[in-house]
Amino acid sequence: MTEKFVEWLRDACKGYEVKPYAIYHKVPHEGASWPLVANDADELAALLQKRGHFSALPKESAALANVLEVSIVGYLLDKLKDLPGAVGTRGGERAYPDLEVSGDAFGGGIFAVDVKVARRATNGKQTHSRISLYTGNTFFKYPKMKWPGTFRPFGDYTAHISLLVIYTLDTNSLSRVTDLEVIVQESWKVASKQRSSTTREYLGAVLDLKALREGRGEFSTRDEFYKYWRAYGFKVGRAVANQLAKLTAEQAA
């Protein structure tokens, strides 16, 4: 069931191209005339840029990642609409997952697809920084509870899939993105034993791109992965502790 879905997702992503091209400005340079006539998309883009309608997408990693995430999830939702027996639902901002997929097309399972966008390191062999797979002290640690910002408890999913969007930053390009690569793996298969942040409670993926492509993380089995990270001593702040107490009380009622 999971293998069938992962293979469909990989195949679907082969056709993805970066759709966001630039930020559009409605008002052109002074003196620009209308109507604007172009024979194809490339000519139209060139004319719009010449007239001052475009500025580049943000090059800051988090901002650019949000743009690419919205784009690829929209692309996959369109693909799912054309697939009989498949249902796709987009997640919210700062929510898990970015895309939920279910339906008879994949054997009736429910799959969580989380999009992770990462820039290549200058050596071309690693991600620039470690990808964050999960927040370790909330829905991941307590998989039977429905946390705010989730569709359902973590443990209700058939599988958790990481859709990794890897790019090279091109500061001279309007879209900022070149050499796009999409990697699809079960999340545990690309996990490391390292946190992805020293200040936030995130568990991280391996850095090596070849290992990401091959699903060769630092854990041999799914059970080993969950045992290690659910026992990890993540900090629990007051807000998380209060939410946990509330969910525990609701579950006991």
PDB file of N, CA, C and O in Angstrom, residues 5 11-12 16 25 31-32 47 58 92 112 119 121 125 130 133 135 147 171 178 181 183 202 207 217 225 229 231 235:
ATOM      1  N   PHE A   5       1.823   4.004  -3.182  1.00  0.00           N
ATOM      2  CA  PHE A   5       1.633   5.443  -3.091  1.00  0.00           C
ATOM      3  C   PHE A   5       2.947   6.189  -3.329  1.00  0.00           C
ATOM      4  O   PHE A   5       2.982   7.193  -4.049  1.00  0.00           O
ATOM      5  N   ASP A  11       6.484   9.301  -9.468  1.00  0.00           N
ATOM      6  CA  ASP A  11       6.172   9.438 -10.890  1.00  0.00           C
ATOM      7  C   ASP A  11       5.491  10.776 -11.173  1.00  0.00           C
ATOM      8  O   ASP A  11       5.797  11.447 -12.167  1.00  0.00           O
ATOM      9  N   ALA A  12       4.563  11.160 -10.306  1.00  0.00           N
ATOM     10  CA  ALA A  12       3.849  12.430 -10.488  1.00  0.00           C
ATOM     11  C   ALA A  12       4.809  13.614 -10.430  1.00  0.00           C
ATOM     12  O   ALA A  12       4.677  14.577 -11.199  1.00  0.00           O
ATOM     13  N   TYR A  16       6.876  17.863 -12.514  1.00  0.00           N
ATOM     14  CA  TYR A  16       6.768  19.170 -11.868  1.00  0.00           C
ATOM     15  C   TYR A  16       7.847  20.131 -12.357  1.00  0.00           C
ATOM     16  O   TYR A  16       9.021  19.780 -12.448  1.00  0.00           O
ATOM     17  N   HIS A  25       4.245  43.117 -10.741  1.00  0.00           N
ATOM     18  CA  HIS A  25       3.815  44.473 -10.392  1.00  0.00           C
ATOM     19  C   HIS A  25       2.824  44.955 -11.455  1.00  0.00           C
ATOM     20  O   HIS A  25       3.130  44.946 -12.655  1.00  0.00           O
ATOM     21  N   GLY A  31       5.201  55.285 -19.533  1.00  0.00           N
ATOM     22  CA  GLY A  31       5.278  55.318 -20.989  1.00  0.00           C
ATOM     23  C   GLY A  31       4.994  53.997 -21.660  1.00  0.00           C
ATOM     24  O   GLY A  31       4.926  53.931 -22.892  1.00  0.00           O
ATOM     25  N   ALA A  32       4.813  52.904 -20.889  1.00  0.00           N
ATOM     26  CA  ALA A  32       4.504  51.606 -21.495  1.00  0.00           C
ATOM     27  C   ALA A  32       3.112  51.646 -22.118  1.00  0.00           C
ATOM     28  O   ALA A  32       2.181  52.209 -21.554  1.00  0.00           O
ATOM     29  N   LEU A  47       8.829  40.407 -22.223  1.00  0.00           N
ATOM     30  CA  LEU A  47       8.212  41.724 -22.371  1.00  0.00           C
ATOM     31  C   LEU A  47       7.811  42.315 -21.027  1.00  0.00           C
ATOM     32  O   LEU A  47       8.014  43.507 -20.768  1.00  0.00           O
ATOM     33  N   PRO A  58      11.861  36.086  -3.408  1.00  0.00           N
ATOM     34  CA  PRO A  58      12.802  36.245  -2.292  1.00  0.00           C
ATOM     35  C   PRO A  58      13.881  35.171  -2.322  1.00  0.00           C
ATOM     36  O   PRO A  58      13.603  34.018  -2.677  1.00  0.00           O
ATOM     37  N   GLY A  92      -2.797  23.408   6.428  1.00  0.00           N
ATOM     38  CA  GLY A  92      -2.710  24.843   6.664  1.00  0.00           C
ATOM     39  C   GLY A  92      -1.280  25.291   6.913  1.00  0.00           C
ATOM     40  O   GLY A  92      -0.350  24.475   6.928  1.00  0.00           O
ATOM     41  N   ALA A 112       0.306  10.929   5.042  1.00  0.00           N
ATOM     42  CA  ALA A 112       0.729  12.299   5.350  1.00  0.00           C
ATOM     43  C   ALA A 112       1.945  12.624   4.492  1.00  0.00           C
ATOM     44  O   ALA A 112       2.957  11.914   4.545  1.00  0.00           O
ATOM     45  N   ARG A 119      18.057  24.036   0.172  1.00  0.00           N
ATOM     46  CA  ARG A 119      19.064  24.495  -0.783  1.00  0.00           C
ATOM     47  C   ARG A 119      20.273  23.561  -0.754  1.00  0.00           C
ATOM     48  O   ARG A 119      20.669  23.070   0.304  1.00  0.00           O
ATOM     49  N   ALA A 121      24.118  22.573  -0.774  1.00  0.00           N
ATOM     50  CA  ALA A 121      25.366  23.176  -0.318  1.00  0.00           C
ATOM     51  C   ALA A 121      26.241  23.502  -1.524  1.00  0.00           C
ATOM     52  O   ALA A 121      26.024  22.988  -2.627  1.00  0.00           O
ATOM     53  N   LYS A 125      26.886  18.208  -2.804  1.00  0.00           N
ATOM     54  CA  LYS A 125      26.733  16.849  -2.297  1.00  0.00           C
ATOM     55  C   LYS A 125      25.845  16.755  -1.065  1.00  0.00           C
ATOM     56  O   LYS A 125      25.474  15.658  -0.645  1.00  0.00           O
ATOM     57  N   ARG A 130      20.541  21.106   7.726  1.00  0.00           N
ATOM     58  CA  ARG A 130      19.822  19.857   7.977  1.00  0.00           C
ATOM     59  C   ARG A 130      18.310  20.076   7.897  1.00  0.00           C
ATOM     60  O   ARG A 130      17.766  20.988   8.519  1.00  0.00           O
ATOM     61  N   LEU A 133      12.462  17.240  10.090  1.00  0.00           N
ATOM     62  CA  LEU A 133      11.418  16.279   9.746  1.00  0.00           C
ATOM     63  C   LEU A 133      10.161  16.461  10.589  1.00  0.00           C
ATOM     64  O   LEU A 133       9.055  16.426  10.069  1.00  0.00           O
ATOM     65  N   THR A 135       8.504  18.224  14.586  1.00  0.00           N
ATOM     66  CA  THR A 135       8.649  18.819  15.910  1.00  0.00           C
ATOM     67  C   THR A 135       8.581  17.665  16.911  1.00  0.00           C
ATOM     68  O   THR A 135       7.609  16.914  16.931  1.00  0.00           O
ATOM     69  N   TRP A 147      -3.430  16.938  17.917  1.00  0.00           N
ATOM     70  CA  TRP A 147      -2.907  18.233  18.313  1.00  0.00           C
ATOM     71  C   TRP A 147      -3.448  19.338  17.408  1.00  0.00           C
ATOM     72  O   TRP A 147      -3.811  19.084  16.260  1.00  0.00           O
ATOM     73  N   THR A 171      21.130  33.623  -7.598  1.00  0.00           N
ATOM     74  CA  THR A 171      20.749  34.994  -7.235  1.00  0.00           C
ATOM     75  C   THR A 171      20.558  35.887  -8.462  1.00  0.00           C
ATOM     76  O   THR A 171      20.030  36.989  -8.338  1.00  0.00           O
ATOM     77  N   THR A 178      17.394  26.893  -9.589  1.00  0.00           N
ATOM     78  CA  THR A 178      17.880  26.088 -10.702  1.00  0.00           C
ATOM     79  C   THR A 178      18.134  24.666 -10.209  1.00  0.00           C
ATOM     80  O   THR A 178      18.204  24.416  -9.003  1.00  0.00           O
ATOM     81  N   GLU A 181      15.348  19.269  -7.899  1.00  0.00           N
ATOM     82  CA  GLU A 181      15.260  17.819  -7.748  1.00  0.00           C
ATOM     83  C   GLU A 181      14.242  17.500  -6.662  1.00  0.00           C
ATOM     84  O   GLU A 181      14.263  18.117  -5.595  1.00  0.00           O
ATOM     85  N   ILE A 183      12.802  14.503  -4.219  1.00  0.00           N
ATOM     86  CA  ILE A 183      13.081  13.192  -3.631  1.00  0.00           C
ATOM     87  C   ILE A 183      11.901  12.802  -2.752  1.00  0.00           C
ATOM     88  O   ILE A 183      11.438  13.599  -1.940  1.00  0.00           O
ATOM     89  N   TYR A 202      13.374  20.221  17.012  1.00  0.00           N
ATOM     90  CA  TYR A 202      13.209  19.567  15.719  1.00  0.00           C
ATOM     91  C   TYR A 202      14.177  18.400  15.580  1.00  0.00           C
ATOM     92  O   TYR A 202      15.343  18.505  15.967  1.00  0.00           O
ATOM     93  N   LEU A 207      22.268  14.763   5.964  1.00  0.00           N
ATOM     94  CA  LEU A 207      22.664  15.864   5.096  1.00  0.00           C
ATOM     95  C   LEU A 207      23.005  15.407   3.673  1.00  0.00           C
ATOM     96  O   LEU A 207      22.763  16.137   2.709  1.00  0.00           O
ATOM     97  N   GLY A 217      19.059   6.606   5.718  1.00  0.00           N
ATOM     98  CA  GLY A 217      19.278   7.389   6.921  1.00  0.00           C
ATOM     99  C   GLY A 217      20.065   6.611   7.950  1.00  0.00           C
ATOM    100  O   GLY A 217      20.732   5.628   7.626  1.00  0.00           O
ATOM    101  N   PHE A 225      13.734   3.934  14.690  1.00  0.00           N
ATOM    102  CA  PHE A 225      13.612   5.379  14.554  1.00  0.00           C
ATOM    103  C   PHE A 225      12.675   5.961  15.610  1.00  0.00           C
ATOM    104  O   PHE A 225      13.038   6.906  16.330  1.00  0.00           O
ATOM    105  N   TRP A 229      13.778   8.552  18.836  1.00  0.00           N
ATOM    106  CA  TRP A 229      13.365   9.949  18.895  1.00  0.00           C
ATOM    107  C   TRP A 229      12.252  10.211  19.897  1.00  0.00           C
ATOM    108  O   TRP A 229      12.156  11.315  20.449  1.00  0.00           O
ATOM    109  N   ALA A 231      12.106   8.838  22.743  1.00  0.00           N
ATOM    110  CA  ALA A 231      12.757   8.812  24.058  1.00  0.00           C
ATOM    111  C   ALA A 231      13.714   9.992  24.235  1.00  0.00           C
ATOM    112  O   ALA A 231      14.256  10.193  25.330  1.00  0.00           O
ATOM    113  N   LYS A 235      12.932  19.566  25.156  1.00  0.00           N
ATOM    114  CA  LYS A 235      12.349  20.456  26.150  1.00  0.00           C
ATOM    115  C   LYS A 235      10.845  20.598  25.909  1.00  0.00           C
ATOM    116  O   LYS A 235      10.379  20.560  24.776  1.00  0.00           O
TER     117      LYS A 235
END
